């Protein structure tokens, strides 16, 4: 079997993050909490967000959940990329990630780690796996209080 | 193993399925997602085309020739389906869009009219969402209570638990014949006999059994049985409900509209006789006729032969899977001759997520399902977030199983090295 085709999808960074995620867990304290799931496959994710004192900038993001290599690596890379970002910047990144999944554009140099997910755009059925964490983030940011707001669905 | 069935069936029928010649990523398609939907033989494709080219007209309406041809073909397909499941009367077969709609028909027609607060409906933890959600909705409307038969240690229907749930409060048992995830073949005849001792109605979801086994509704003695056309070589958009004649007669209409009426006044109507009482609006005429062609096709091969060959495939599939230490299959193991379960295997493979497995197998041309297969509660019960599933049909071969197993091993190795 030509696994070569799969190297674009399963880049080493993705496999490493799947095996050894760096941002699993819960933030302390929890200022935003959101669960997301992918109803077609059962993948789940729980994001917690710690904000700064003025509540407009992300200090920390952590995730819990179960899913495939793409979903979990995407959540880990996203959590890392969001450290220190304003909520507005984070929402821009959600849009940029969605565009990248459509094959349109990529992240700038300082966020280039996220570009390892670009290969997913060649596997349309797997885009949902990669975007689950970003959909969940968007819902977390847009929620006005830290209470769990039910599941956000990725469909 | 004899190979006898394989020589007489798979080799013969493969050329009937044009899609099996497809190349996927430069590899021959190995289609192992038959529990989701089957492929269609040329006879079925021709039936669709023939109808639209030569007979297309609305049914039960006009007196012109085409309308008469369309009606004859549409009703003729009903006769074929009735014979296929050995219904006593042709009026016992009601066309629906699919099995889900057939279950909803029973739920909203019979369920709303007959269920009272506190009445109990017995389901199982292995039900497909299509035989769960309608009853949840009806339970919310009527105050009926859902009870669930659990699994034995071998992950099969727990008959003792079932018996312990039956009581004078029970009004309905709705149970899947063959689980699309566990592959277990539930003892539906015994379930019906036990339930009928309490005067309880039984609905069988036969979506995964009608395509693979000879089915005799009179022998099973079920009150209703539902199936869908697209899993049995037919097109999508057509399925059927079987119901005992007197029971169907006693049930109020489900959907209202054209076709299902006798006399219509502005403030009330009387309804057509069975089965048209339950077939509102212009039906899926071409699809019904093509399902009839699928029934002819399966009948010509012989359901007993299909079942026997699938048992051979089952034996081989499980022999091969059992040699991969990372693989954990769900549901009962087959006997040495492959009997005792359906020709499908839901499994997990160590730390490799089913989605990742499916993507890698797809690169080898192998189509399997990954996810919860519309049995989320069962997956929760089994403690599996999701599973991969290979499901076979009579056109699959041992060579295809070999391709699948080789690709599976490679996929496990690809991810396994990470976790080593």
Coordinates of C-alpha atoms in Angstrom, one line a residue:
Chain A
X1 CA 0.0 0.0 0.0
X2 CA 1.2 3.4 -0.8
X3 CA 1.4 5.0 2.6
X4 CA 3.2 7.9 0.9
X5 CA -0.1 9.5 0.1
X6 CA -0.9 9.5 3.8
X7 CA 2.3 11.4 4.8
X8 CA 0.7 14.6 3.8
X9 CA -2.2 13.9 6.2
X10 CA -0.4 12.2 9.0
X11 CA 2.7 14.5 9.3
X12 CA 5.1 13.6 12.0
X13 CA 4.0 16.6 14.1
X14 CA 0.5 15.4 14.0
X15 CA 1.4 11.9 15.0
X16 CA 3.6 13.2 17.8
X17 CA 0.9 15.5 19.2
X18 CA -1.6 12.6 19.0
X19 CA 0.7 10.4 21.0
X20 CA 2.0 13.0 23.4
X21 CA -0.4 16.0 23.6
X22 CA 1.0 19.0 25.5
X23 CA -2.2 20.8 26.3
X24 CA -4.5 18.1 27.6
X25 CA -6.3 18.9 30.8
X26 CA -8.4 21.7 32.4
X27 CA -7.3 25.3 32.8
X28 CA -7.3 26.8 36.3
X29 CA -9.5 28.7 36.7
X30 CA -12.1 27.9 34.0
X31 CA -13.5 31.1 32.5
X32 CA -15.0 29.4 29.4
X33 CA -16.1 25.8 29.1
X34 CA -17.5 24.2 25.9
X35 CA -18.1 20.7 24.8
X36 CA -18.1 19.8 21.1
X37 CA -18.9 16.6 19.3
X38 CA -19.0 15.2 15.9
X39 CA -22.3 13.4 15.6
X40 CA -21.3 11.3 12.6
X41 CA -18.4 9.6 14.3
X42 CA -18.8 10.2 18.0
X43 CA -15.6 12.2 18.5
X44 CA -15.9 14.5 21.5
X45 CA -13.9 17.4 22.8
X46 CA -14.1 19.6 26.0
X47 CA -12.3 22.9 25.9
X48 CA -11.5 25.0 28.9
X49 CA -10.2 28.6 28.6
X50 CA -8.5 30.8 31.1
X51 CA -8.8 34.6 30.3
X52 CA -6.8 37.6 31.6
X53 CA -8.2 40.0 34.2
X54 CA -10.1 42.1 31.7
X55 CA -11.6 39.0 30.1
X56 CA -10.6 39.9 26.5
X57 CA -7.4 37.9 26.1
X58 CA -6.7 34.1 26.3
X59 CA -4.1 33.1 28.9
X60 CA -4.5 29.4 28.6
X61 CA -6.5 26.7 26.7
X62 CA -6.7 23.1 27.5
X63 CA -8.7 20.2 26.0
X64 CA -10.0 16.8 27.0
X65 CA -11.8 14.4 24.7
X66 CA -11.6 11.3 22.5
X67 CA -11.1 11.2 18.9
X68 CA -8.9 10.3 16.0
X69 CA -5.3 11.5 15.4
X70 CA -6.4 14.4 13.3
X71 CA -9.0 15.7 15.8
X72 CA -6.7 15.3 18.8
X73 CA -3.6 16.8 17.2
X74 CA -5.7 19.7 15.9
X75 CA -6.9 20.4 19.4
X76 CA -3.4 20.3 20.8
X77 CA -1.9 22.6 18.2
X78 CA -4.8 25.0 18.5
X79 CA -4.4 25.2 22.3
X80 CA -0.8 26.1 21.8
X81 CA -1.4 28.7 19.2
X82 CA -4.0 30.5 21.2
X83 CA -1.8 31.3 24.2
X84 CA -1.8 35.1 24.7
X85 CA -4.2 35.8 21.8
X86 CA -7.0 38.3 22.2
X87 CA -10.6 36.9 21.7
X88 CA -10.8 38.9 18.5
X89 CA -7.5 37.4 17.2
X90 CA -8.8 33.9 18.2
X91 CA -11.9 34.3 16.2
X92 CA -9.8 35.5 13.2
X93 CA -7.8 32.3 13.6
X94 CA -11.0 30.2 13.5
X95 CA -11.8 31.7 10.2
X96 CA -8.3 31.3 8.9
X97 CA -8.3 27.7 9.8
X98 CA -11.6 27.1 8.1
X99 CA -10.3 28.8 5.0
X100 CA -7.1 26.7 5.1
X101 CA -9.3 23.5 5.2
X102 CA -10.9 24.8 2.0
X103 CA -7.4 25.1 0.5
X104 CA -7.5 28.9 0.7
X105 CA -4.5 30.4 2.4
X106 CA -2.5 29.4 5.5
X107 CA -1.3 30.8 8.8
X108 CA 1.5 33.5 8.9
X109 CA 5.0 32.7 10.0
X110 CA 4.5 33.1 13.7
X111 CA 1.6 30.6 13.7
X112 CA 3.2 28.3 11.1
X113 CA 2.9 25.2 13.3
X114 CA -0.8 25.1 12.4
X115 CA 0.0 24.8 8.8
X116 CA 0.9 21.1 9.3
X117 CA -2.9 20.6 9.2
X118 CA -3.0 21.8 5.6
X119 CA -2.8 18.2 4.3
X120 CA -6.2 17.5 5.7
X121 CA -7.8 19.7 3.0
X122 CA -6.9 16.9 0.6
X123 CA -9.1 14.5 2.5
X124 CA -12.5 16.2 2.5
X125 CA -14.2 13.6 4.7
X126 CA -11.6 14.3 7.4
X127 CA -12.0 18.1 7.5
X128 CA -14.6 17.8 10.2
X129 CA -12.1 16.0 12.4
X130 CA -9.7 18.9 12.2
X131 CA -12.3 21.6 12.6
X132 CA -14.2 20.2 15.6
X133 CA -11.8 21.8 18.1
X134 CA -12.1 25.2 16.3
X135 CA -15.9 25.1 16.1
X136 CA -15.9 24.3 19.8
X137 CA -13.5 27.2 20.5
X138 CA -15.7 29.6 18.6
X139 CA -18.7 28.6 20.7
X140 CA -16.6 28.9 23.9
X141 CA -15.6 32.5 23.0
X142 CA -19.1 33.5 21.9
X143 CA -20.7 32.1 25.1
X144 CA -21.2 35.0 27.6
X145 CA -20.7 32.9 30.7
X146 CA -18.5 30.0 31.9
X147 CA -21.4 27.6 32.3
X148 CA -21.5 24.5 30.1
X149 CA -23.8 25.4 27.2
X150 CA -24.5 21.9 26.0
X151 CA -22.8 20.4 23.0
X152 CA -21.8 22.3 20.0
X153 CA -22.2 20.1 17.0
X154 CA -19.8 20.0 14.1
X155 CA -22.4 19.4 11.4
Chain B
X1 CA -13.3 -24.9 3.9
X2 CA -15.0 -26.0 0.8
X3 CA -14.9 -23.0 -1.5
X4 CA -17.9 -24.6 -3.1
X5 CA -20.3 -21.7 -2.5
X6 CA -17.6 -19.2 -3.5
X7 CA -17.2 -20.8 -6.8
X8 CA -20.9 -21.0 -7.4
X9 CA -21.9 -17.6 -6.2
X10 CA -19.3 -14.8 -5.9
X11 CA -17.5 -15.7 -9.2
X12 CA -20.8 -15.8 -11.0
X13 CA -22.4 -12.6 -9.6
X14 CA -19.5 -10.2 -9.5
X15 CA -20.0 -9.3 -13.2
X16 CA -23.6 -8.3 -12.4
X17 CA -22.3 -5.3 -10.3
X18 CA -20.7 -2.7 -12.5
X19 CA -19.5 -0.7 -9.6
X20 CA -17.2 -3.5 -8.4
X21 CA -14.9 -2.6 -11.3
X22 CA -14.2 0.8 -9.8
X23 CA -10.6 1.7 -9.0
X24 CA -10.1 3.7 -5.8
X25 CA -6.7 5.5 -5.5
X26 CA -5.5 3.2 -8.3
X27 CA -6.6 0.0 -6.5
X28 CA -9.5 -2.3 -7.2
X29 CA -12.4 -1.4 -5.0
X30 CA -12.9 -3.7 -2.1
X31 CA -16.4 -2.8 -0.8
X32 CA -16.9 -3.9 2.7
X33 CA -19.6 -1.4 3.8
X34 CA -22.6 -3.5 2.9
X35 CA -24.3 -3.1 6.2
X36 CA -24.6 0.6 5.4
X37 CA -25.8 0.0 1.9
X38 CA -25.4 -2.7 -0.7
X39 CA -24.3 -2.3 -4.3
X40 CA -26.9 -2.7 -7.1
X41 CA -26.9 -5.3 -9.8
X42 CA -27.4 -4.4 -13.4
X43 CA -30.9 -5.9 -13.3
X44 CA -31.9 -3.3 -10.8
X45 CA -30.3 -0.5 -12.7
X46 CA -32.1 -1.7 -15.8
X47 CA -35.4 -1.9 -14.1
X48 CA -35.1 1.8 -13.0
X49 CA -34.2 2.8 -16.5
X50 CA -36.8 0.6 -18.2
X51 CA -39.6 2.1 -16.1
X52 CA -38.6 5.7 -17.0
X53 CA -38.0 4.9 -20.6
X54 CA -41.1 2.8 -21.3
X55 CA -43.7 2.8 -18.5
X56 CA -43.5 6.1 -16.6
X57 CA -46.9 7.3 -15.4
X58 CA -48.6 7.8 -12.1
X59 CA -50.1 4.8 -10.4
X60 CA -53.7 4.0 -9.5
X61 CA -54.9 7.1 -11.3
X62 CA -55.4 7.1 -15.0
X63 CA -57.1 4.7 -17.3
X64 CA -54.5 5.1 -20.0
X65 CA -52.1 2.3 -21.0
X66 CA -48.9 3.7 -19.3
X67 CA -50.7 4.3 -16.0
X68 CA -51.9 0.7 -16.2
X69 CA -48.4 -0.6 -16.9
X70 CA -46.9 1.5 -14.1
X71 CA -49.6 0.3 -11.7
X72 CA -49.1 -3.3 -12.7
X73 CA -45.4 -3.1 -12.2
X74 CA -45.7 -1.3 -8.9
X75 CA -48.2 -3.7 -7.5
X76 CA -46.3 -6.6 -9.0
X77 CA -43.3 -5.7 -7.0
X78 CA -45.5 -5.8 -3.9
X79 CA -46.4 -9.4 -4.7
X80 CA -42.7 -10.2 -5.1
X81 CA -41.9 -8.7 -1.7
X82 CA -44.8 -10.5 -0.1
X83 CA -43.6 -13.8 -1.4
X84 CA -40.0 -13.0 -0.5
X85 CA -40.9 -12.8 3.2
X86 CA -43.8 -15.2 2.9
X87 CA -46.5 -12.8 4.0
X88 CA -50.0 -14.5 4.0
X89 CA -51.5 -11.6 2.1
X90 CA -50.1 -9.0 -0.4
X91 CA -52.0 -6.3 1.5
X92 CA -49.7 -6.9 4.4
X93 CA -46.9 -5.2 2.6
X94 CA -46.9 -1.4 2.9
X95 CA -44.3 0.5 0.9
X96 CA -42.3 3.1 2.9
X97 CA -39.2 5.2 2.2
X98 CA -37.0 3.0 4.4
X99 CA -37.1 1.0 7.6
X100 CA -37.0 4.2 9.7
X101 CA -40.3 5.4 8.1
X102 CA -41.8 2.0 8.6
X103 CA -41.0 2.1 12.3
X104 CA -42.3 5.7 12.5
X105 CA -45.5 4.5 10.8
X106 CA -46.1 1.9 13.5
X107 CA -45.1 4.3 16.3
X108 CA -47.3 7.2 15.3
X109 CA -50.3 5.1 14.1
X110 CA -50.4 2.2 16.5
X111 CA -48.3 3.7 19.3
X112 CA -50.3 6.9 19.7
X113 CA -53.6 5.1 19.5
X114 CA -52.7 2.3 21.9
X115 CA -50.1 3.4 24.5
X116 CA -51.1 4.8 27.8
X117 CA -49.1 6.4 30.6
X118 CA -47.2 3.6 32.4
X119 CA -47.3 1.2 29.5
X120 CA -44.0 -0.4 28.8
X121 CA -42.1 -0.8 25.5
X122 CA -39.2 -3.3 25.5
X123 CA -36.3 -2.4 23.3
X124 CA -32.7 -3.6 23.5
X125 CA -29.4 -1.7 24.1
X126 CA -28.3 -2.7 20.6
X127 CA -31.0 -1.0 18.6
X128 CA -30.2 1.2 15.7
X129 CA -31.2 4.8 16.3
X130 CA -34.1 4.1 13.8
X131 CA -35.7 1.7 16.3
X132 CA -35.0 3.9 19.3
X133 CA -35.7 7.5 18.5
X134 CA -39.3 6.9 17.3
X135 CA -40.1 5.1 20.5
X136 CA -38.5 7.9 22.6
X137 CA -40.7 10.4 20.8
X138 CA -43.8 8.3 21.3
X139 CA -43.0 7.6 25.0
X140 CA -42.7 11.4 25.5
X141 CA -46.1 11.9 23.9
X142 CA -47.9 9.0 25.6
X143 CA -46.2 8.6 29.0
X144 CA -45.1 5.1 28.0
X145 CA -41.9 3.8 29.6
X146 CA -38.9 2.3 27.7
X147 CA -37.2 -0.8 29.0
X148 CA -34.0 -2.2 27.5
X149 CA -32.8 -5.8 27.2
X150 CA -29.1 -5.9 28.0
X151 CA -26.4 -8.2 26.6
X152 CA -25.0 -11.5 27.7
X153 CA -21.3 -12.0 28.3
X154 CA -20.9 -13.0 24.7
X155 CA -22.5 -9.7 23.7
X156 CA -25.7 -11.2 22.5
X157 CA -29.4 -10.7 23.3
X158 CA -30.0 -11.7 26.9
X159 CA -33.1 -13.8 26.7
X160 CA -33.4 -14.3 30.5
X161 CA -33.2 -10.5 31.0
X162 CA -35.8 -10.1 28.3
X163 CA -38.2 -12.5 30.1
X164 CA -37.6 -10.7 33.4
X165 CA -38.7 -7.4 31.7
X166 CA -41.9 -8.8 30.3
X167 CA -45.0 -8.1 32.4
X168 CA -48.6 -7.2 32.2
X169 CA -47.5 -3.6 31.7
X170 CA -45.6 -4.5 28.5
X171 CA -47.5 -3.4 25.4
X172 CA -44.8 -3.7 22.7
X173 CA -41.4 -5.4 22.0
X174 CA -39.4 -3.7 19.2
X175 CA -36.2 -5.6 18.5
X176 CA -33.6 -5.8 15.8
X177 CA -33.2 -9.1 14.1
X178 CA -29.5 -8.8 13.3
X179 CA -27.5 -6.1 15.1
X180 CA -25.6 -3.9 12.6
X181 CA -22.8 -3.6 15.1
X182 CA -22.6 -6.9 17.1
X183 CA -23.7 -9.1 14.2
X184 CA -25.6 -11.3 16.6
X185 CA -28.7 -13.0 15.2
X186 CA -31.5 -12.5 17.7
X187 CA -33.9 -15.3 18.4
X188 CA -36.9 -13.4 17.0
X189 CA -39.2 -16.4 16.8
X190 CA -38.7 -17.2 20.5
X191 CA -39.0 -13.5 21.3
X192 CA -42.4 -13.4 19.6
X193 CA -43.6 -16.6 21.3
X194 CA -42.6 -15.3 24.7
X195 CA -44.1 -11.8 24.1
X196 CA -47.4 -13.2 22.7
X197 CA -47.9 -15.2 26.0
X198 CA -48.5 -11.7 27.5
X199 CA -50.5 -10.5 24.5
X200 CA -47.7 -8.2 23.6
X201 CA -47.1 -7.0 20.1
X202 CA -43.7 -7.5 18.5
X203 CA -42.0 -5.4 15.8
X204 CA -38.8 -6.8 14.2
X205 CA -36.3 -4.5 12.6
X206 CA -35.1 -6.8 9.8
X207 CA -32.9 -4.3 7.9
X208 CA -29.8 -6.4 8.3
X209 CA -31.5 -9.8 8.0
X210 CA -33.8 -9.6 5.0
X211 CA -30.8 -9.0 2.7
X212 CA -28.9 -12.0 4.0
X213 CA -31.2 -14.8 5.3
X214 CA -34.4 -16.5 4.1
X215 CA -37.2 -14.7 6.1
X216 CA -40.6 -16.1 6.8
X217 CA -42.8 -13.7 8.7
X218 CA -45.4 -16.4 9.3
X219 CA -42.9 -18.7 10.9
X220 CA -41.4 -15.9 13.0
X221 CA -45.0 -14.9 13.9
X222 CA -44.1 -11.2 14.3
X223 CA -46.8 -8.6 14.3
X224 CA -44.7 -6.2 12.2
X225 CA -41.4 -6.5 10.4
X226 CA -39.6 -3.7 8.7
X227 CA -36.8 -3.6 6.1
X228 CA -35.1 -1.3 3.6
X229 CA -34.5 -1.8 -0.1
X230 CA -31.1 -0.3 -0.4
X231 CA -29.4 -2.9 1.8
X232 CA -30.8 -5.7 -0.4
X233 CA -29.6 -4.7 -3.8
X234 CA -32.5 -2.3 -4.3
X235 CA -32.4 1.5 -4.7
X236 CA -32.6 4.1 -1.9
X237 CA -35.9 5.7 -1.1
X238 CA -37.9 2.4 -0.8
X239 CA -38.5 0.1 2.0
X240 CA -41.4 -1.8 3.4
X241 CA -43.5 -2.6 6.4
X242 CA -45.0 -6.0 6.9
X243 CA -47.9 -6.1 9.3
X244 CA -50.5 -8.8 10.2
X245 CA -53.6 -8.0 8.2
X246 CA -56.1 -7.5 11.1
X247 CA -53.6 -5.4 12.9
X248 CA -52.9 -3.1 10.0
X249 CA -56.7 -2.8 9.5
X250 CA -57.1 -1.7 13.0
X251 CA -54.5 1.0 12.8
X252 CA -55.4 4.6 11.9
X253 CA -53.6 6.3 9.0
X254 CA -50.1 7.7 9.4
X255 CA -49.7 10.3 6.7
X256 CA -52.6 11.9 5.0
X257 CA -52.9 12.9 1.3
X258 CA -53.7 11.5 -2.1
X259 CA -53.7 7.8 -2.8
X260 CA -54.7 6.8 0.7
X261 CA -58.4 7.9 0.5
X262 CA -61.7 6.3 -0.4
X263 CA -64.1 9.3 -0.2
X264 CA -63.1 12.8 0.6
X265 CA -65.4 15.6 1.9
X266 CA -64.4 19.0 3.1
X267 CA -64.7 18.0 6.8
X268 CA -63.9 14.3 6.8
X269 CA -62.8 11.4 4.7
X270 CA -62.9 7.7 4.5
X271 CA -59.7 5.8 3.8
X272 CA -58.6 3.4 1.2
X273 CA -58.2 -0.3 1.9
X274 CA -54.9 -1.8 2.8
X275 CA -52.2 -1.3 1.9
X276 CA -53.0 2.0 0.3
X277 CA -54.4 3.5 3.5
X278 CA -50.7 3.9 4.5
X279 CA -49.3 5.1 1.2
X280 CA -50.2 8.8 1.0
X281 CA -49.1 10.7 -2.0
X282 CA -47.4 9.6 -5.2
X283 CA -45.1 6.8 -4.1
X284 CA -41.5 6.0 -5.2
X285 CA -42.8 4.0 -8.2
X286 CA -39.6 3.4 -10.0
X287 CA -37.8 2.5 -6.8
X288 CA -40.6 0.0 -5.8
X289 CA -40.4 -1.6 -9.2
X290 CA -36.6 -1.8 -8.9
X291 CA -36.9 -3.3 -5.5
X292 CA -39.0 -6.0 -7.1
X293 CA -36.2 -6.6 -9.5
X294 CA -33.8 -6.9 -6.6
X295 CA -36.0 -9.4 -5.0
X296 CA -36.1 -11.4 -8.2
X297 CA -32.3 -11.2 -8.4
X298 CA -31.8 -12.4 -4.9
X299 CA -34.5 -15.1 -5.3
X300 CA -32.8 -16.4 -8.4
X301 CA -29.6 -16.9 -6.6
X302 CA -31.4 -18.3 -3.6
X303 CA -31.4 -16.8 -0.1
X304 CA -30.3 -20.1 1.4
X305 CA -27.3 -20.2 -0.9
X306 CA -26.5 -16.5 -0.1
X307 CA -26.7 -17.3 3.6
X308 CA -24.5 -20.4 3.3
X309 CA -21.8 -18.6 1.3
X310 CA -21.8 -15.7 3.8
X311 CA -21.2 -18.1 6.6
X312 CA -18.1 -19.3 4.8
X313 CA -17.0 -15.7 4.4
X314 CA -17.7 -15.1 8.1
X315 CA -15.6 -18.0 9.2
X316 CA -12.7 -16.8 7.1
X317 CA -13.1 -13.1 8.1
X318 CA -12.9 -14.0 11.8
X319 CA -10.1 -16.5 11.4
X320 CA -8.0 -13.7 9.8
X321 CA -9.0 -11.0 12.3
X322 CA -8.2 -13.3 15.2
X323 CA -4.6 -13.5 14.0
X324 CA -4.1 -9.8 14.6
X325 CA -3.4 -9.3 18.3
X326 CA -4.4 -5.6 18.4
X327 CA -7.9 -6.4 17.1
X328 CA -10.9 -6.7 19.4
X329 CA -14.1 -7.7 17.7
X330 CA -17.6 -7.1 19.1
X331 CA -20.5 -9.5 19.4
X332 CA -20.5 -13.3 19.4
X333 CA -17.7 -15.3 17.7
X334 CA -18.9 -17.4 14.8
X335 CA -18.8 -21.2 15.1
X336 CA -16.1 -23.0 13.1
X337 CA -18.4 -23.2 10.1
X338 CA -19.1 -19.5 10.2
X339 CA -22.6 -19.9 11.5
X340 CA -24.1 -18.2 14.5
X341 CA -23.6 -14.6 13.5
X342 CA -23.8 -12.2 10.6
X343 CA -21.1 -11.6 8.0
X344 CA -19.8 -8.4 9.5
X345 CA -17.2 -7.5 12.1
X346 CA -17.2 -4.3 14.2
X347 CA -13.8 -4.0 15.8
X348 CA -11.2 -1.7 17.4
X349 CA -7.5 -2.0 16.8
X350 CA -5.5 -1.0 19.8
X351 CA -4.6 2.7 19.9
X352 CA -5.5 3.3 16.3
X353 CA -8.7 5.3 16.0
X354 CA -11.3 3.8 13.6
X355 CA -11.4 7.0 11.5
X356 CA -7.6 6.9 11.0
X357 CA -7.9 3.2 10.1
X358 CA -10.6 3.9 7.6
X359 CA -8.6 6.6 5.9
X360 CA -5.6 4.4 5.6
X361 CA -7.7 1.4 4.3
X362 CA -9.3 3.7 1.8
X363 CA -5.9 4.3 0.3
X364 CA -5.8 0.6 -0.4
X365 CA -9.2 0.7 -2.1
X366 CA -10.9 -0.9 0.9
X367 CA -14.2 0.7 2.0
X368 CA -15.1 0.1 5.6
X369 CA -17.3 2.1 8.0
X370 CA -15.9 4.0 11.0
X371 CA -17.9 5.6 13.7
X372 CA -20.8 4.6 15.9
X373 CA -22.9 3.0 13.1
X374 CA -26.1 4.7 14.4
X375 CA -25.8 2.7 17.6
X376 CA -24.5 5.3 20.0
X377 CA -26.1 3.8 23.2
X378 CA -24.6 0.4 22.3
X379 CA -21.1 1.9 21.9
X380 CA -21.5 3.6 25.2
X381 CA -22.7 0.3 26.7
X382 CA -19.6 -1.5 25.2
X383 CA -17.3 1.2 26.4
X384 CA -16.2 1.9 22.9
X385 CA -16.3 5.5 21.6
X386 CA -16.4 4.3 18.1
X387 CA -15.6 1.1 16.1
X388 CA -14.5 0.2 12.6
X389 CA -16.8 -2.2 10.7
X390 CA -16.2 -4.5 7.8
X391 CA -19.5 -5.9 6.5
X392 CA -19.8 -8.4 3.7
X393 CA -22.3 -9.4 1.1
X394 CA -22.5 -12.4 -1.3
X395 CA -20.4 -10.7 -4.0
X396 CA -17.4 -10.4 -1.7
X397 CA -14.6 -12.9 -1.9
X398 CA -11.9 -14.3 0.3
X399 CA -9.3 -12.5 -1.9
X400 CA -11.0 -9.3 -0.9
X401 CA -10.8 -10.2 2.8
X402 CA -7.1 -10.9 2.2
X403 CA -6.6 -7.4 0.8
X404 CA -8.5 -5.9 3.7
X405 CA -6.5 -7.8 6.3
X406 CA -3.2 -6.9 4.7
X407 CA -4.2 -3.2 4.6
X408 CA -5.4 -3.4 8.2
X409 CA -2.1 -4.9 9.4
X410 CA -0.2 -2.1 7.6
X411 CA -2.4 0.5 9.2
X412 CA -2.0 -0.9 12.6
X413 CA 1.8 -1.0 12.0
X414 CA 1.8 2.6 10.8
X415 CA 0.1 3.8 14.1
X416 CA 1.4 1.0 16.3
X417 CA 5.0 2.1 15.9
X418 CA 4.0 5.3 17.6
X419 CA 2.7 3.6 20.6
X420 CA 5.3 0.8 20.8

